[in-house]
Short mmCIF file of C-alpha atoms and ligand atoms in Angstrom, two decimals:
data_model
loop_
_atom_site.label_atom_id
_atom_site.label_comp_id
_atom_site.label_asym_id
_atom_site.label_seq_id
_atom_site.Cartn_x
_atom_site.Cartn_y
_atom_site.Cartn_z
CA MET A 29 15.55 53.38 137.92
CA PRO A 30 17.94 56.39 137.99
CA ILE A 31 21.45 56.38 139.45
CA ARG A 32 21.35 53.96 142.32
CA ASN A 33 21.79 55.45 145.80
CA ARG A 34 24.24 52.71 146.64
CA PHE A 35 26.63 54.03 143.99
CA ALA A 36 26.35 57.54 145.39
CA GLU A 37 27.40 56.08 148.76
CA MET A 38 30.27 54.15 147.13
CA HIS A 39 31.40 57.06 144.92
CA GLU A 40 34.44 58.07 146.98
CA GLU A 41 35.55 54.48 147.45
CA ILE A 42 35.36 53.74 143.72
CA ALA A 43 37.08 57.03 142.88
CA GLY A 44 39.83 55.96 145.29
CA TRP A 45 40.36 52.73 143.31
CA ARG A 46 40.38 54.75 140.10
CA ARG A 47 43.04 57.12 141.42
CA HIS A 48 45.15 54.24 142.68
CA LEU A 49 45.03 52.62 139.23
CA HIS A 50 45.72 55.99 137.62
CA ALA A 51 48.89 56.40 139.67
CA HIS A 52 50.07 52.88 138.73
CA PRO A 53 49.62 52.46 134.97
CA GLU A 54 50.75 49.30 133.18
CA LEU A 55 51.00 48.58 129.46
CA MET A 56 49.61 45.94 127.13
CA PHE A 57 49.64 42.42 128.63
CA ASP A 58 51.95 43.53 131.44
CA VAL A 59 49.06 44.46 133.76
CA HIS A 60 50.03 42.13 136.63
CA GLU A 61 49.57 44.67 139.44
CA THR A 62 46.31 45.93 137.99
CA ALA A 63 44.95 42.40 137.65
CA ALA A 64 46.06 41.62 141.21
CA PHE A 65 44.30 44.78 142.45
CA VAL A 66 41.12 43.75 140.63
CA THR A 67 41.28 40.22 142.05
CA GLU A 68 41.85 41.54 145.58
CA ARG A 69 38.78 43.79 145.39
CA LEU A 70 36.61 40.98 143.96
CA LYS A 71 37.64 38.72 146.86
CA GLU A 72 36.79 41.48 149.32
CA PHE A 73 33.30 41.60 147.83
CA GLY A 74 32.94 37.90 148.66
CA ILE A 75 33.17 36.74 145.05
CA THR A 76 34.75 33.27 144.98
CA ASP A 77 34.52 32.25 141.33
CA ILE A 78 37.57 34.15 140.01
CA THR A 79 39.92 32.99 137.26
CA GLU A 80 43.18 34.79 136.55
CA GLY A 81 45.45 34.49 133.55
CA ILE A 82 42.80 34.40 130.82
CA GLY A 83 44.26 36.12 127.76
CA GLN A 84 47.61 36.08 129.59
CA THR A 85 46.70 38.60 132.32
CA GLY A 86 42.94 38.98 132.06
CA VAL A 87 40.62 38.28 135.00
CA VAL A 88 37.21 36.60 134.73
CA ALA A 89 34.80 36.41 137.68
CA VAL A 90 31.25 35.16 138.09
CA ILE A 91 28.44 36.56 140.24
CA GLU A 92 25.29 34.48 140.56
CA GLY A 93 21.92 36.06 141.13
CA LYS A 94 19.65 35.16 144.05
CA THR A 95 18.23 32.61 141.64
CA ASN A 96 19.40 31.09 138.41
CA THR A 97 16.23 29.76 136.83
CA SER A 98 16.66 31.87 133.71
CA ASP A 99 19.93 30.18 132.68
CA ARG A 100 20.94 33.53 131.29
CA VAL A 101 24.56 34.70 131.31
CA ILE A 102 25.62 38.28 130.60
CA GLY A 103 29.23 39.36 130.11
CA LEU A 104 30.36 42.83 131.21
CA ARG A 105 33.79 43.92 130.00
CA ALA A 106 36.33 46.55 131.06
CA ASP A 107 39.86 47.15 129.74
CA MET A 108 42.77 47.58 132.17
CA ASP A 109 45.81 48.81 130.20
CA ALA A 110 47.44 52.25 129.93
CA LEU A 111 49.49 54.01 127.24
CA PRO A 112 53.17 54.86 126.65
CA ILE A 113 52.63 58.60 127.24
CA GLU A 114 54.32 61.01 129.67
CA GLU A 115 51.55 62.53 131.81
CA ILE A 116 51.36 66.34 132.15
CA THR A 117 48.21 66.70 134.28
CA GLY A 118 50.02 67.63 137.50
CA LEU A 119 47.33 65.76 139.46
CA ASP A 120 48.26 64.65 142.97
CA TYR A 121 47.50 61.10 141.85
CA ALA A 122 49.27 61.46 138.49
CA SER A 123 51.22 58.52 137.08
CA SER A 124 54.09 57.43 139.28
CA VAL A 125 55.67 55.59 136.35
CA PRO A 126 57.71 57.66 133.87
CA GLY A 127 56.50 57.28 130.30
CA LYS A 128 53.28 55.45 131.20
CA MET A 129 49.85 56.94 131.70
CA HIS A 130 46.17 56.08 131.89
CA ALA A 131 45.41 58.46 129.01
CA CYS A 132 42.39 56.57 127.70
CA GLY A 133 40.38 56.22 130.91
CA HIS A 134 40.72 52.46 131.26
CA ASP A 135 41.38 53.15 134.95
CA GLY A 136 37.82 54.53 135.02
CA HIS A 137 36.33 51.60 133.08
CA THR A 138 37.98 49.05 135.39
CA SER A 139 36.86 50.92 138.51
CA MET A 140 33.27 51.27 137.30
CA LEU A 141 33.07 47.54 136.60
CA LEU A 142 34.51 46.87 140.06
CA GLY A 143 31.88 49.19 141.54
CA ALA A 144 29.14 47.36 139.68
CA ALA A 145 30.60 44.04 140.86
CA LYS A 146 30.46 45.16 144.49
CA TYR A 147 26.84 46.26 144.14
CA LEU A 148 25.74 43.16 142.22
CA SER A 149 27.42 40.83 144.70
CA GLU A 150 25.72 42.64 147.62
CA LYS A 151 22.22 42.73 146.13
CA ARG A 152 22.19 39.75 143.75
CA ASN A 153 18.87 41.16 142.65
CA PHE A 154 18.75 39.22 139.39
CA ASP A 155 18.02 35.75 138.04
CA GLY A 156 21.03 34.37 136.17
CA LYS A 157 24.78 34.88 136.06
CA VAL A 158 27.06 37.83 135.41
CA VAL A 159 30.52 37.22 133.97
CA LEU A 160 32.91 40.07 134.75
CA ILE A 161 35.62 40.42 132.09
CA PHE A 162 38.73 42.48 132.92
CA GLN A 163 40.93 42.46 129.83
CA PRO A 164 44.53 43.46 129.12
CA ALA A 165 46.09 44.99 126.00
CA GLU A 166 43.26 46.91 124.39
CA GLU A 167 45.76 49.49 123.12
CA GLY A 168 47.13 47.58 120.17
CA GLY A 169 47.65 44.13 121.66
CA GLY A 170 44.23 42.68 120.86
CA GLY A 171 43.73 41.43 124.41
CA GLY A 172 40.03 41.00 123.65
CA LYS A 173 40.88 38.51 120.93
CA VAL A 174 43.41 36.69 123.10
CA MET A 175 40.77 36.26 125.83
CA CYS A 176 38.28 34.96 123.24
CA ASP A 177 40.97 32.58 121.89
CA ASP A 178 41.35 31.31 125.47
CA GLY A 179 37.72 30.20 125.31
CA LEU A 180 36.17 33.11 127.21
CA MET A 181 32.72 32.91 125.64
CA ASP A 182 32.25 29.12 125.66
CA ARG A 183 33.99 28.38 128.93
CA TRP A 184 31.79 30.80 130.88
CA GLY A 185 28.71 30.33 128.69
CA VAL A 186 28.46 34.04 127.90
CA GLN A 187 25.30 34.69 125.89
CA GLU A 188 25.59 38.44 125.34
CA VAL A 189 28.27 40.98 126.14
CA TYR A 190 28.41 44.70 126.92
CA GLY A 191 31.20 47.22 127.33
CA MET A 192 31.66 50.97 127.45
CA HIS A 193 34.20 53.68 126.76
CA ASN A 194 34.35 57.21 128.08
CA ALA A 195 33.84 59.97 125.52
CA PRO A 196 35.52 63.37 125.96
CA GLY A 197 33.28 66.13 124.61
CA VAL A 198 30.08 64.33 125.64
CA PRO A 199 28.70 65.84 128.88
CA VAL A 200 29.00 63.74 132.05
CA GLY A 201 25.66 62.06 132.63
CA GLN A 202 25.04 61.34 128.96
CA PHE A 203 25.38 58.18 126.86
CA ALA A 204 25.68 57.55 123.13
CA THR A 205 25.70 54.51 120.89
CA ARG A 206 24.09 53.20 117.73
CA PRO A 207 22.95 49.96 116.13
CA GLY A 208 25.38 48.57 113.54
CA PRO A 209 28.95 49.79 112.95
CA LEU A 210 30.13 52.08 115.76
CA MET A 211 33.92 52.07 115.33
CA ALA A 212 36.17 51.24 112.39
CA SER A 213 38.41 48.33 111.53
CA ALA A 214 42.13 49.16 111.74
CA ASP A 215 44.51 47.51 109.27
CA GLN A 216 48.10 48.49 108.63
CA PHE A 217 50.46 48.23 105.72
CA GLU A 218 54.12 48.69 104.90
CA ILE A 219 55.13 49.17 101.28
CA VAL A 220 58.85 48.96 100.51
CA VAL A 221 59.62 50.50 97.13
CA THR A 222 62.96 49.54 95.61
CA GLY A 223 64.51 51.47 92.73
CA LYS A 224 68.15 51.91 91.90
CA GLY A 225 70.18 54.32 93.96
CA GLY A 226 72.57 56.69 92.29
CA HIS A 227 73.96 60.18 91.79
CA ALA A 228 71.39 62.92 92.09
CA ALA A 229 72.93 64.72 89.10
CA GLU A 230 72.59 61.64 86.90
CA PRO A 231 69.03 60.39 87.44
CA HIS A 232 69.06 58.67 84.04
CA ASN A 233 71.57 56.19 85.45
CA ALA A 234 69.34 55.49 88.48
CA ILE A 235 65.74 54.55 89.13
CA ASP A 236 64.37 57.30 91.35
CA THR A 237 62.85 55.45 94.27
CA ASN A 238 61.51 58.64 95.87
CA LEU A 239 59.59 59.55 92.74
CA ALA A 240 58.06 56.08 92.50
CA ALA A 241 57.16 56.06 96.21
CA ALA A 242 55.65 59.54 95.99
CA HIS A 243 53.38 58.41 93.17
CA VAL A 244 52.38 55.35 95.16
CA LEU A 245 51.50 57.61 98.11
CA ILE A 246 49.35 59.89 95.97
CA ALA A 247 47.70 57.03 94.10
CA LEU A 248 46.67 55.41 97.41
CA GLN A 249 44.31 58.35 97.95
CA SER A 250 42.34 57.23 94.90
CA ILE A 251 41.05 54.31 96.99
CA ALA A 252 38.93 56.68 99.06
CA ALA A 253 38.25 59.14 96.26
CA ARG A 254 37.55 56.82 93.33
CA ASN A 255 37.10 53.20 94.47
CA THR A 256 34.78 53.60 97.47
CA ASP A 257 31.05 54.23 97.31
CA PRO A 258 30.81 57.92 98.34
CA LEU A 259 28.15 56.99 100.88
CA LYS A 260 30.51 54.62 102.69
CA GLN A 261 33.39 55.58 104.99
CA ILE A 262 37.10 54.88 104.62
CA VAL A 263 40.37 56.49 105.69
CA VAL A 264 43.69 55.61 104.05
CA SER A 265 46.54 57.41 105.83
CA VAL A 266 50.21 57.08 104.95
CA CYS A 267 51.96 58.09 108.16
CA GLY A 268 55.59 57.04 107.85
CA MET A 269 57.72 57.72 104.76
CA ARG A 270 61.38 56.87 105.12
CA SER A 271 64.19 56.45 102.61
CA ASP A 272 67.54 54.81 103.14
CA ASN A 273 69.25 58.09 102.35
CA ASP A 274 68.56 61.64 103.50
CA SER A 275 71.40 63.52 101.85
CA PHE A 276 71.12 66.34 99.32
CA ASN A 277 72.68 64.52 96.43
CA VAL A 278 71.99 60.80 96.54
CA ILE A 279 68.98 59.02 95.08
CA PRO A 280 68.02 56.36 97.61
CA HIS A 281 67.69 52.69 96.85
CA THR A 282 64.64 51.91 99.02
CA VAL A 283 61.77 53.91 100.47
CA SER A 284 59.23 52.52 102.92
CA LEU A 285 55.69 53.81 103.33
CA ARG A 286 53.72 52.89 106.43
CA GLY A 287 50.09 53.58 107.02
CA THR A 288 46.67 52.51 108.14
CA VAL A 289 43.30 51.75 106.55
CA ARG A 290 40.09 52.36 108.56
CA THR A 291 36.60 51.54 107.41
CA LEU A 292 33.11 50.72 108.68
CA ASP A 293 32.20 48.26 105.92
CA LYS A 294 33.49 44.71 105.44
CA GLY A 295 33.26 44.88 101.64
CA VAL A 296 35.13 48.18 101.55
CA ARG A 297 37.76 46.64 103.81
CA ASP A 298 38.33 43.72 101.40
CA MET A 299 38.44 46.08 98.43
CA ALA A 300 40.94 48.42 100.11
CA GLU A 301 43.35 45.57 100.89
CA GLU A 302 43.28 44.48 97.26
CA ARG A 303 43.70 48.05 95.95
CA VAL A 304 46.59 48.98 98.27
CA THR A 305 48.49 45.98 96.94
CA GLN A 306 47.65 46.51 93.27
CA ILE A 307 48.36 50.26 93.36
CA ALA A 308 51.72 49.75 95.06
CA LEU A 309 52.88 46.98 92.71
CA HIS A 310 51.80 48.60 89.45
CA THR A 311 52.61 52.21 90.25
CA ALA A 312 56.12 51.25 91.30
CA GLU A 313 56.42 49.20 88.13
CA ALA A 314 55.38 52.17 86.01
CA TYR A 315 58.46 54.01 87.27
CA GLY A 316 60.78 51.05 86.81
CA ALA A 317 60.83 50.21 90.53
CA THR A 318 59.39 47.28 92.47
CA ALA A 319 57.21 47.17 95.58
CA ASP A 320 56.87 44.68 98.41
CA VAL A 321 53.60 45.00 100.28
CA ASN A 322 52.98 43.71 103.77
CA TYR A 323 49.30 44.24 104.63
CA GLU A 324 48.11 43.16 108.07
CA ARG A 325 44.57 43.06 109.30
CA GLY A 326 44.08 44.49 112.78
CA TYR A 327 40.96 45.04 114.88
CA PRO A 328 37.68 44.27 113.10
CA ILE A 329 34.84 46.76 112.72
CA THR A 330 33.01 47.20 116.05
CA ILE A 331 29.48 46.24 115.03
CA ASN A 332 26.73 46.59 117.62
CA HIS A 333 23.94 44.06 117.29
CA ASP A 334 20.74 45.96 116.64
CA ASP A 335 18.61 44.51 119.46
CA ASN A 336 21.40 44.77 122.02
CA ALA A 337 22.21 48.36 121.06
CA GLY A 338 18.55 49.21 121.58
CA PHE A 339 18.53 47.43 124.91
CA ALA A 340 21.77 49.13 126.01
CA SER A 341 20.18 52.49 125.17
CA ASP A 342 17.02 51.54 127.09
CA ALA A 343 19.18 50.75 130.12
CA ALA A 344 20.99 54.08 129.74
CA GLU A 345 17.67 55.93 129.49
CA ALA A 346 16.55 54.26 132.70
CA VAL A 347 19.63 55.71 134.42
CA VAL A 348 19.83 59.24 133.00
CA GLY A 349 16.56 59.81 131.14
CA PRO A 350 15.84 59.71 127.40
CA GLU A 351 17.00 63.30 126.91
CA ASN A 352 20.52 62.23 127.89
CA VAL A 353 20.89 59.24 125.56
CA GLU A 354 21.89 59.57 121.91
CA ARG A 355 20.61 56.29 120.42
CA ASN A 356 21.97 56.83 116.93
CA VAL A 357 25.28 58.66 117.28
CA PRO A 358 27.47 58.88 114.14
CA PRO A 359 30.18 56.20 114.09
CA ILE A 360 33.86 57.11 114.58
CA MET A 361 37.02 55.89 112.83
CA PRO A 362 39.21 54.82 115.79
CA ALA A 363 39.14 51.07 116.50
CA GLU A 364 38.39 48.96 119.55
CA ASP A 365 39.14 45.31 120.29
CA PHE A 366 35.75 44.76 121.96
CA SER A 367 34.94 44.11 118.29
CA TYR A 368 36.31 40.57 118.68
CA MET A 369 33.84 39.86 121.48
CA LEU A 370 30.99 41.23 119.36
CA GLU A 371 32.06 38.85 116.57
CA GLU A 372 31.53 35.93 118.97
CA ARG A 373 28.41 37.04 120.82
CA PRO A 374 25.56 39.53 120.45
CA GLY A 375 26.09 42.68 122.43
CA ALA A 376 26.73 46.39 122.30
CA TYR A 377 29.36 49.00 123.06
CA MET A 378 28.35 52.25 124.73
CA PHE A 379 30.00 55.68 125.00
CA ILE A 380 29.68 57.45 128.36
CA GLY A 381 30.23 61.20 128.63
CA ASN A 382 33.56 62.36 130.09
CA GLY A 383 32.74 66.07 129.88
CA ASP A 384 35.05 68.80 128.73
CA SER A 385 38.30 66.84 129.17
CA ALA A 386 41.35 66.55 126.93
CA GLN A 387 40.92 63.96 124.20
CA CYS A 388 41.84 60.33 124.80
CA HIS A 389 45.57 59.59 124.25
CA HIS A 390 46.47 63.21 125.11
CA PRO A 391 49.02 63.74 127.94
CA ALA A 392 46.57 66.09 129.72
CA TYR A 393 43.65 63.65 129.59
CA ASN A 394 41.93 62.52 132.79
CA PHE A 395 38.90 60.33 133.46
CA ASP A 396 36.11 62.29 135.16
CA ASP A 397 35.19 60.63 138.47
CA GLU A 398 31.74 62.23 138.31
CA ALA A 399 30.91 59.66 135.61
CA ILE A 400 31.45 56.78 138.05
CA PRO A 401 27.93 56.43 139.54
CA VAL A 402 26.47 56.87 136.07
CA GLY A 403 28.56 54.11 134.51
CA CYS A 404 28.15 51.76 137.48
CA SER A 405 24.37 52.24 137.35
CA TRP A 406 24.33 51.39 133.64
CA PHE A 407 26.19 48.12 134.22
CA ALA A 408 23.78 47.26 137.07
CA GLU A 409 20.74 48.24 135.01
CA ILE A 410 21.88 45.98 132.14
CA VAL A 411 21.92 43.02 134.53
CA GLU A 412 18.77 43.72 136.55
CA ARG A 413 16.72 44.67 133.49
CA ARG A 414 17.84 41.78 131.30
CA MET A 415 17.61 39.12 134.00
CA PRO A 416 14.91 40.39 136.39
CA ALA A 417 14.77 38.68 139.77
CA ALA A 418 12.39 35.74 139.75
NI1 NI B 527 40.51 53.30 125.22
#
């Protein structure tokens, strides 16, 4: 079934929700107004099984099909949070909050799931249950994990779970995903190198912390170049380098290096953690300095389950035709906390085309409302195809 006529009828209404959310962005777990807006809409649709406050400010709602003989339960997830960015789009519905902006299209994801919820609650043309998952704090807060830690999957009996993210550069009306790793893990580290500060003209009486830290920084690149199987992917980026002195004539006492490690392979991830630590400790030591390493694991690798990725692509093909679905797109190195949900249940994450827009996290980014009926239809197709009416 292609884009459902009902979504064409609802297009303006859903775009209206999207623009309202766009004008009122909230960050991290502080999505109280957004969650209230979501809950209000769900109640308007006649949905009664709504639970707020899961994962602090997440919302979970249940829609039952006309029948429930299948005992199947599918979770559909959207993220609700915005970013600390000053918007420059000049849109008439641009952010009304200084320094906050829906620059990643989560306003679009939330609205599309609301649109699907309205349709599914009207038609109930399926046999089973749909669990709608509206999550906070995707942008660095791990809201997906916090919802899972609150018992999301067990409490609502979710058996499989699907989510999607808009993709700038992919034409509107197209989808892309792949079986296996789709997005990278994201770990972060801080290395504090301590030498012995002193007079720049008398380095022999000091231990040059900058020199030691610079060698640590360079040596970290050997993890990608020399320690990783060339056919596997990794990024090690040192992003912050700061010393306790920025004069022209003082050797600093401490220098901190901050960075991130991204990879698509669990073994490579373990290896990189070990190597970052060993390289920092021993390289610093070679220059007479010491290193303290704080390595923190962040979002896991987003790994689509093979069968579910195939099914998600089938559903997309039903909506937009096989010529508009890339079933084996190359993975990308940004991270996504839907990964935590995929660690608990089978499922898949899908990219939906956002056309020729600015990139996500750019102050000129905007979600393309033309994608709304496409995304809503995919959510509906997932449900009606997986749990056909008895
Ligand atoms: Ni995002």
